Amino acid sequence: MWFLTILCLWLLHFSEVCNAGVTSRYTRRLYASVDMPIELFPPPESNAPEQVHITQGDHEGRGMMMLHMIISWVTQMHPTPNVVTYWEAEGKRSYKHRAHATTTTYRYYNYSSGFITLIFSHDIFDTKYIYKLGKHDETRRFSFRTPPQVGPDVPYIFGVIGDLEQTYDSNQTLERYVSNPKGQAVLFIGDISYADNHPFHDNRRWDTWGRFAEKSTACQPWIWTAGNHEIDYAPEFEENTPFRPYKHRYHVPYRASQSTSPLWYSIKRASAHIIVLSSYSAFGTYTPQYNWLEQELPKVNRAKTPWLIVLVHSPFYNSYNYHYMEGEGMRVMFEPWFVKYKVDLVFSGHVHAYERSEQVSNVCYNITNGLSTPVKDASAPVYVTIGDGGNIEGLATSFTEPQPSYSAFREESFGHAILELKNRTHAFYKWHQNQDDEPTAADSTWFYNRYWYPHEEPSSTTSMV
Ligand SMILES: *[C@@H]1O[C@H](CO)[C@@H](O)[C@H](O)[C@H]1NC(C)=O
Ligand SMILES: *[C@@H]1O[C@H](CO)[C@@H](O)[C@H](O)[C@H]1NC(C)=O
Ligand SMILES: *[C@@H]1O[C@H](CO)[C@@H](O)[C@H](O)[C@H]1NC(C)=O
Ligand SMILES: *[C@@H]1O[C@H](CO)[C@@H](O)[C@H](O)[C@H]1NC(C)=O
């Protein structure tokens, strides 16, 4: 089902302030989101590799200064050559490495996928590589830079994108991100192609998404989180296994963090320890995800990775009238751990708008004591909802009023964010509306590390760097 949302055009940019939080009424779009036609992203006529995407291949890099990268692509006619050739772009060592792959295919209702090829390359830290796929006139070349070795003051810049889909607005979000030269890797907060919005979950939409996003996904790692549009559970036409297209197409290094499911895992990158959770998998006491997280959090070494960041599709704190309190079950289970282990930031999607919370927790509440109000908490994370990539269902346009005190800033526009980890104490964060030109950002603030620099953060700022 899709909803065509008619938006109001607010000619003036004004904000109303209530409970110290800011509700921006800045909306500059008149039209609803529309999918880009499937014909805009046709399959190649040859067997050329396409839909190329890369992600981190292991937890951090395994001894010997080596790091694993996962490179995936699709070919339409046959699975070979299933080889990647890669070499250092700069410097003396122009030795060409070759890595061999595994290939898989899947069927979904009456759709048959191309050959999905997956390769692990061994790379050296902080080095630019060129890699080559296919052969003869079907050859395609891309490049990426491997991350610096993990360390407490290693600066790093993440892009943050959620609920991207493949509308004209998605195109604008991705173009804005790509033309912002800063981002080194993307934290993707779930809801990728929205194939499930089409009849029989038309899986060709997974292919067109792969082609659409390749300009970024082939050149820098995207750290994947599963959203509800990845479930693809459709017993009405006997598709009974949740997450099947997603798991075939987007591989993640879950075993490296002792996870038993690709839906929850962790990686370390530069000065960050990133934990990915699944809103759509069991998380109650005794479940695999609960047990994994219980063991994972004490392993986080803040002396090595000061920044502890969680990605989970459904937000815990959300003051829009959309998906209201859907994240509540997981909040009840996991928020006490987030506070205990001083998680710095939690990024969510799902709600098609933008919101940043104050540093709050609601861990005192139990069902009989009536303490149900979130309170300021110096050990609590800030929660960011950034499900505003550009999807066809349109923007979330209604807020709960008055703005709850936990909500620092909210605005119903499409966009992406940039998170700059500067050192172990400071990170600068900016949310860019699609309409904004750099360096104008609609929301920006400093985050202070919970473990190394537990100072009160500015709750709301528009100051630029
Ligand atoms: C799959 O089924 C749908 C609905 O019956 C149909 O429109 C479509 O053409 C079929 N696709 C293929 C590849 O057979
Ligand atoms: C996507 O955005 C780019 C940059 O603005 C533009 O050149 C291109 O035409 C857009 N694609 C579509 C299908 O609108
Ligand atoms: C809930 O809170 C009340 C009041 O603080 C307390 O007496 C009670 O023991 C709590 N219940 C649980 C299960 O912790
Ligand atoms: C960390 O980065 C912040 C912001 O750039 C800077 O003000 C601070 O001095 C840095 N800390 C150290 C120890 O360099």
XYZ file of C-alpha atoms and ligand atoms in Angstrom:
521
model
C 0.000 0.000 0.000
C 1.288 3.431 -0.673
C 0.048 6.669 0.562
C 0.254 9.828 -1.406
C 0.910 12.504 1.077
C 0.000 16.040 0.197
C 2.316 18.406 1.935
C 1.729 21.965 2.857
C 4.186 24.517 1.667
C 5.267 26.764 4.464
C 6.573 29.886 2.918
C 8.316 31.098 5.970
C 10.842 29.296 8.035
C 9.726 29.508 11.595
C 10.151 27.398 14.613
C 8.048 27.084 17.637
C 9.634 26.358 20.921
C 7.882 24.403 23.599
C 9.385 22.602 26.527
C 12.722 23.888 25.233
C 12.566 21.486 22.266
C 12.322 22.800 18.728
C 9.701 21.795 16.188
C 10.811 23.127 12.852
C 7.996 23.798 10.404
C 10.361 24.109 7.508
C 8.907 22.040 4.691
C 9.603 23.044 1.135
C 8.137 20.258 -0.923
C 4.776 20.413 -2.623
C 4.682 17.022 -4.255
C 4.459 13.470 -2.978
C 7.361 11.068 -3.323
C 7.272 9.078 -6.528
C 9.332 6.029 -7.405
C 11.806 6.458 -10.201
C 10.585 4.227 -13.078
C 11.999 0.711 -13.152
C 13.143 1.339 -16.746
C 15.604 3.985 -15.541
C 17.759 1.219 -14.097
C 17.749 -1.593 -16.695
C 19.935 -4.678 -16.314
C 23.110 -4.584 -18.397
C 22.772 -6.308 -21.752
C 25.976 -8.216 -21.098
C 27.141 -10.259 -18.133
C 28.868 -7.181 -16.684
C 28.968 -7.103 -12.879
C 26.384 -4.702 -11.454
C 24.762 -3.681 -8.145
C 28.216 -3.611 -6.617
C 28.396 -3.012 -2.878
C 31.029 -3.343 -0.211
C 30.969 -3.638 3.553
C 33.407 -4.316 6.350
C 34.282 -8.005 6.318
C 35.313 -8.691 9.884
C 35.180 -7.297 13.370
C 38.147 -5.016 13.169
C 40.989 -6.472 11.121
C 42.774 -9.676 12.010
C 46.355 -9.349 13.212
C 49.073 -8.828 10.632
C 47.602 -5.388 9.895
C 45.047 -7.071 7.663
C 41.441 -6.166 7.231
C 38.701 -8.020 5.445
C 36.334 -6.347 3.060
C 33.228 -7.992 1.624
C 32.623 -7.129 -2.032
C 29.314 -8.242 -3.584
C 27.820 -7.900 -7.035
C 25.277 -9.438 -9.372
C 25.664 -10.860 -12.872
C 22.619 -11.677 -14.964
C 23.747 -14.460 -17.313
C 26.330 -16.656 -15.641
C 28.295 -16.574 -12.402
C 31.791 -16.244 -13.817
C 34.311 -14.744 -13.665
C 33.819 -14.893 -9.918
C 37.104 -13.207 -9.221
C 38.086 -9.771 -8.045
C 41.484 -8.314 -8.900
C 42.647 -5.502 -6.657
C 45.732 -3.448 -6.037
C 46.908 -0.452 -4.091
C 46.107 2.767 -5.879
C 49.053 4.720 -4.564
C 52.551 3.831 -3.508
C 55.052 1.232 -4.475
C 53.180 -2.016 -4.082
C 51.254 -2.370 -7.315
C 51.082 -6.150 -6.847
C 47.724 -7.408 -8.078
C 45.833 -9.621 -5.669
C 43.081 -11.971 -6.726
C 40.304 -13.259 -4.520
C 37.805 -15.970 -5.308
C 34.178 -15.895 -4.475
C 31.091 -17.807 -3.590
C 27.958 -17.342 -5.650
C 24.334 -17.738 -4.720
C 20.928 -17.210 -6.311
C 17.422 -17.223 -4.938
C 13.856 -17.372 -6.190
C 11.078 -15.255 -4.754
C 7.544 -16.010 -5.953
C 8.102 -15.899 -9.740
C 11.320 -13.842 -9.635
C 14.728 -15.428 -10.148
C 17.694 -13.447 -9.008
C 20.894 -13.040 -10.979
C 24.081 -14.611 -9.663
C 24.997 -12.891 -6.437
C 28.717 -13.098 -5.894
C 30.457 -12.469 -2.622
C 34.167 -12.095 -2.057
C 36.374 -11.463 0.948
C 39.472 -9.481 0.138
C 42.405 -9.000 2.505
C 43.479 -5.425 2.631
C 45.875 -3.280 4.576
C 44.576 -0.507 6.816
C 44.114 3.036 5.585
C 45.004 2.330 1.983
C 43.235 3.177 -1.221
C 42.565 0.162 -3.428
C 41.358 -0.149 -6.972
C 39.352 -3.256 -7.709
C 38.281 -4.776 -10.970
C 35.357 -7.104 -11.669
C 34.377 -8.923 -14.860
C 36.497 -9.321 -17.954
C 37.091 -7.870 -21.405
C 34.538 -5.256 -22.315
C 32.432 -6.227 -19.317
C 35.132 -5.071 -16.911
C 34.155 -2.616 -14.219
C 36.530 -0.799 -11.907
C 35.912 0.876 -8.600
C 37.993 2.030 -5.689
C 37.681 2.258 -1.941
C 39.816 3.270 1.007
C 40.209 0.837 3.878
C 39.651 2.291 7.357
C 42.440 3.352 9.665
C 43.443 0.918 12.372
C 41.135 1.006 15.377
C 42.261 3.403 18.094
C 40.798 5.790 20.674
C 41.628 9.083 18.974
C 41.350 8.002 15.367
C 39.086 10.513 13.625
C 36.466 9.141 11.287
C 33.429 10.469 9.431
C 30.246 8.453 9.013
C 27.286 9.279 6.838
C 23.936 8.319 8.356
C 21.022 7.381 6.090
C 17.757 5.571 6.795
C 14.693 4.424 4.825
C 16.234 5.346 1.485
C 14.100 3.537 -1.137
C 14.275 4.669 -4.787
C 12.109 7.720 -5.343
C 13.172 11.022 -6.833
C 13.629 12.142 -3.228
C 15.867 9.151 -2.512
C 17.934 10.236 -5.481
C 18.258 13.680 -3.998
C 19.317 12.288 -0.614
C 21.936 10.021 -2.143
C 23.206 12.754 -4.470
C 23.531 15.127 -1.523
C 25.417 12.524 0.459
C 27.729 11.606 -2.402
C 28.474 15.234 -3.217
C 29.303 15.844 0.433
C 32.887 14.658 0.182
C 33.312 14.025 3.883
C 31.556 10.696 4.533
C 33.901 7.683 4.669
C 31.331 4.955 5.406
C 27.556 4.874 5.726
C 25.636 3.770 8.765
C 22.457 2.553 7.066
C 19.551 2.276 9.478
C 17.314 -0.107 7.518
C 14.590 -0.119 4.834
C 16.476 -0.449 1.596
C 14.522 -1.026 -1.616
C 10.824 -1.183 -0.596
C 10.312 -3.965 -3.153
C 7.572 -5.148 -0.806
C 5.482 -2.081 -1.662
C 5.010 -3.526 -5.143
C 2.771 -6.435 -6.226
C 4.249 -9.783 -5.171
C 7.135 -7.842 -3.616
C 8.474 -7.349 -7.139
C 12.086 -8.278 -6.481
C 13.247 -6.461 -9.598
C 13.021 -3.478 -7.270
C 15.868 -4.960 -5.242
C 17.897 -4.961 -8.467
C 17.000 -1.409 -9.432
C 17.912 -0.255 -5.928
C 21.280 -1.964 -6.227
C 21.907 -0.128 -9.497
C 20.674 3.181 -8.126
C 22.839 3.128 -4.993
C 25.966 1.651 -6.567
C 27.627 5.034 -7.034
C 28.116 5.063 -3.264
C 27.850 1.422 -2.170
C 30.659 0.306 -4.521
C 33.066 2.923 -3.231
C 32.579 2.961 0.507
C 31.279 0.420 2.979
C 27.676 0.611 4.028
C 27.009 -0.888 7.441
C 23.637 -2.617 7.048
C 20.738 -2.730 9.495
C 17.544 -4.672 8.693
C 14.245 -2.771 8.717
C 10.653 -3.921 8.326
C 10.860 -3.568 4.525
C 13.575 -6.225 4.567
C 11.259 -8.853 6.103
C 9.546 -9.859 2.802
C 7.374 -12.356 4.668
C 4.410 -13.167 2.416
C 2.618 -16.407 3.252
C -0.179 -15.384 0.855
C 2.146 -16.492 -1.948
C 4.123 -18.965 0.108
C 7.130 -16.801 0.879
C 7.388 -17.985 4.447
C 11.000 -17.259 5.329
C 11.536 -13.732 6.637
C 14.482 -11.649 5.346
C 15.298 -13.983 2.421
C 16.103 -11.437 -0.324
C 17.957 -9.237 2.174
C 20.082 -12.070 3.536
C 21.001 -13.222 0.049
C 21.985 -9.787 -1.134
C 23.487 -7.950 1.813
C 26.066 -9.968 3.683
C 27.460 -8.748 6.979
C 30.338 -10.080 9.111
C 28.120 -11.303 11.956
C 30.139 -14.377 12.882
C 33.144 -12.198 13.673
C 31.240 -10.803 16.653
C 30.030 -14.247 17.771
C 26.512 -13.541 16.565
C 24.456 -16.403 15.191
C 22.376 -14.190 12.893
C 23.198 -11.552 10.269
C 20.382 -9.470 11.745
C 22.430 -8.462 14.804
C 26.210 -8.035 14.989
C 28.923 -5.538 15.771
C 31.966 -4.032 14.097
C 34.731 -1.708 15.169
C 35.819 1.093 12.918
C 38.339 3.834 13.790
C 37.287 4.998 17.287
C 33.778 3.500 17.177
C 32.241 0.249 18.325
C 29.024 -0.141 16.365
C 26.261 -2.496 17.451
C 23.521 -3.365 14.965
C 20.239 -4.716 16.363
C 17.090 -6.139 14.784
C 13.725 -4.637 15.729
C 12.035 -7.524 13.891
C 13.682 -10.455 15.624
C 12.929 -11.746 19.098
C 14.648 -9.673 21.786
C 12.992 -10.883 24.993
C 14.884 -12.548 27.824
C 16.562 -15.843 26.772
C 16.297 -15.113 23.023
C 19.426 -15.306 20.854
C 19.525 -11.549 20.266
C 19.112 -10.785 23.979
C 21.825 -13.255 24.965
C 24.172 -11.926 22.314
C 23.743 -8.288 23.389
C 24.133 -9.218 27.050
C 27.524 -10.727 26.216
C 28.504 -8.096 23.680
C 28.181 -4.959 25.816
C 30.726 -5.923 28.503
C 33.235 -6.678 25.727
C 33.231 -3.084 24.464
C 36.626 -1.618 25.320
C 36.184 2.146 25.590
C 39.946 2.581 25.913
C 40.221 1.292 22.358
C 36.872 2.336 20.877
C 35.526 5.246 22.937
C 32.397 5.759 20.820
C 29.619 3.246 21.401
C 26.932 3.563 18.752
C 23.780 1.470 18.293
C 21.827 1.114 15.044
C 18.264 -0.204 15.331
C 15.457 0.414 12.869
C 12.507 1.188 15.150
C 13.108 4.215 17.427
C 12.845 4.068 21.218
C 12.037 7.783 21.463
C 9.741 9.136 18.778
C 7.241 11.967 19.130
C 5.673 11.684 15.684
C 2.205 10.203 15.332
C 3.661 7.434 13.204
C 4.860 4.110 14.548
C 4.258 5.642 17.943
C 5.745 3.456 20.690
C 6.508 0.596 18.288
C 10.027 0.541 19.712
C 8.727 0.416 23.280
C 9.157 -3.323 23.829
C 12.818 -3.227 22.924
C 13.304 -0.016 24.904
C 11.998 -1.747 28.019
C 14.376 -4.655 27.476
C 17.546 -2.877 26.365
C 17.493 0.713 27.634
C 18.804 -0.211 31.120
C 21.844 -1.758 29.390
C 22.317 1.292 27.145
C 22.462 3.450 30.289
C 24.629 1.030 32.256
C 27.180 0.766 29.439
C 26.939 4.454 28.548
C 25.988 4.124 24.892
C 26.715 7.456 23.186
C 24.286 7.444 20.290
C 21.372 5.386 19.032
C 20.357 5.860 15.386
C 16.950 4.675 14.188
C 14.842 5.020 11.067
C 11.280 3.812 10.446
C 9.580 7.171 11.045
C 9.878 9.172 7.828
C 11.123 12.358 9.375
C 13.920 13.633 11.550
C 14.169 13.900 15.322
C 16.970 14.223 17.874
C 16.341 13.556 21.552
C 17.789 15.058 24.677
C 20.075 12.867 26.743
C 17.267 11.034 28.524
C 16.358 7.695 30.006
C 13.203 6.120 31.260
C 14.663 3.271 33.233
C 13.009 3.967 36.586
C 9.620 3.041 35.242
C 8.053 -0.248 36.183
C 4.468 -1.127 35.596
C 3.322 -0.303 39.130
C 5.351 2.730 40.195
C 3.938 5.414 37.912
C 7.397 6.823 37.084
C 6.688 6.935 33.372
C 8.352 10.184 32.396
C 11.728 10.201 30.628
C 14.260 12.176 32.651
C 17.638 13.787 31.934
C 20.330 11.186 32.494
C 24.066 11.836 32.113
C 24.693 8.163 31.268
C 21.987 7.940 28.627
C 22.484 8.091 24.873
C 21.017 10.643 22.497
C 18.452 9.039 20.188
C 18.305 10.174 16.576
C 15.471 9.196 14.243
C 16.581 9.581 10.656
C 14.085 7.586 8.561
C 13.989 10.429 6.077
C 15.901 9.012 3.124
C 13.102 9.643 0.638
C 10.661 6.751 0.541
C 7.424 6.503 -1.448
C 5.194 6.421 1.613
C 5.947 10.099 2.099
C 6.922 12.176 5.090
C 5.546 11.800 8.576
C 3.786 15.106 8.980
C 2.041 15.017 12.314
C 3.625 15.410 15.694
C 2.401 14.635 19.169
C 1.709 17.995 20.776
C 2.984 19.596 22.843
C 6.510 18.531 21.977
C 7.586 16.150 24.754
C 10.493 17.322 26.879
C 12.684 14.445 25.668
C 12.534 15.768 22.108
C 15.254 18.327 21.333
C 14.621 18.927 17.642
C 12.210 17.556 15.064
C 11.467 18.334 11.432
C 9.591 16.596 8.646
C 12.072 16.847 5.786
C 14.117 14.362 3.807
C 17.862 14.330 4.374
C 20.970 12.618 5.702
C 23.434 13.219 8.539
C 27.195 13.381 8.944
C 28.817 12.244 12.190
C 32.412 13.356 12.645
C 34.293 11.552 15.389
C 37.098 13.988 16.224
C 38.845 12.237 19.101
C 37.884 10.276 22.207
C 35.928 13.157 23.712
C 34.268 15.126 20.918
C 32.079 14.344 17.916
C 30.395 16.864 15.695
C 27.081 15.981 14.130
C 25.029 17.645 11.389
C 21.750 16.776 9.794
C 21.339 18.041 6.234
C 17.941 18.622 4.731
C 17.902 17.749 1.058
C 17.058 21.316 0.222
C 20.029 22.693 2.058
C 23.273 23.523 0.400
C 26.409 22.781 2.326
C 27.352 24.263 4.722
C 23.823 25.048 5.890
C 22.585 22.329 8.153
C 19.170 22.187 9.706
C 20.351 20.597 12.938
C 23.840 20.332 14.316
C 25.400 19.741 17.692
C 28.453 18.500 19.547
C 28.292 15.120 21.221
C 30.527 14.489 24.191
C 31.737 10.990 24.867
C 29.838 9.435 27.756
C 32.837 7.505 29.005
C 35.714 9.975 28.506
C 34.040 13.356 28.814
C 30.755 13.144 30.715
C 29.813 16.810 30.396
C 26.387 18.173 29.729
C 25.841 18.527 25.995
C 24.307 21.545 24.314
C 20.698 20.462 23.876
C 20.158 22.377 20.692
C 22.458 24.403 18.555
C 22.650 25.729 15.070
C 26.271 26.764 15.332
C 28.482 25.770 12.456
C 32.018 24.482 12.443
C 5.065 -12.609 -11.929
O 3.707 -12.585 -11.626
C 3.088 -11.326 -11.840
C 1.656 -11.402 -11.337
O 1.023 -12.544 -11.818
C 3.183 -10.951 -13.301
O 2.611 -9.675 -13.504
C 4.637 -10.950 -13.742
O 4.723 -10.699 -15.131
C 5.285 -12.274 -13.413
N 6.722 -12.154 -13.656
C 7.408 -13.135 -14.223
C 8.879 -12.903 -14.355
O 6.889 -14.162 -14.605
C 19.316 12.155 -9.643
O 19.977 13.332 -9.203
C 20.994 13.797 -10.076
C 21.672 14.966 -9.426
O 20.774 15.931 -9.008
C 20.386 14.175 -11.414
O 21.405 14.563 -12.308
C 19.645 12.966 -11.982
O 18.988 13.340 -13.168
C 18.628 12.481 -10.975
N 17.994 11.268 -11.473
C 16.705 11.229 -11.678
C 16.176 9.943 -12.199
O 15.940 12.162 -11.447
C 8.263 -1.150 41.040
O 8.410 0.066 41.751
C 7.853 0.059 43.038
C 7.965 1.463 43.607
O 9.293 1.948 43.512
C 8.617 -0.967 43.892
O 8.038 -1.032 45.185
C 8.508 -2.330 43.210
O 9.281 -3.271 43.932
C 8.977 -2.262 41.784
N 8.696 -3.530 41.149
C 9.655 -4.220 40.532
C 9.204 -5.521 39.919
O 10.811 -3.855 40.482
C 39.168 16.853 20.775
O 38.470 17.527 19.739
C 37.878 18.742 20.153
C 37.083 19.270 18.992
O 37.842 19.330 17.834
C 38.943 19.713 20.607
O 38.341 20.912 21.064
C 39.715 19.063 21.737
O 40.787 19.913 22.123
C 40.273 17.713 21.300
N 40.913 17.065 22.418
C 42.186 16.756 22.409
C 42.710 16.108 23.625
O 42.891 16.994 21.447
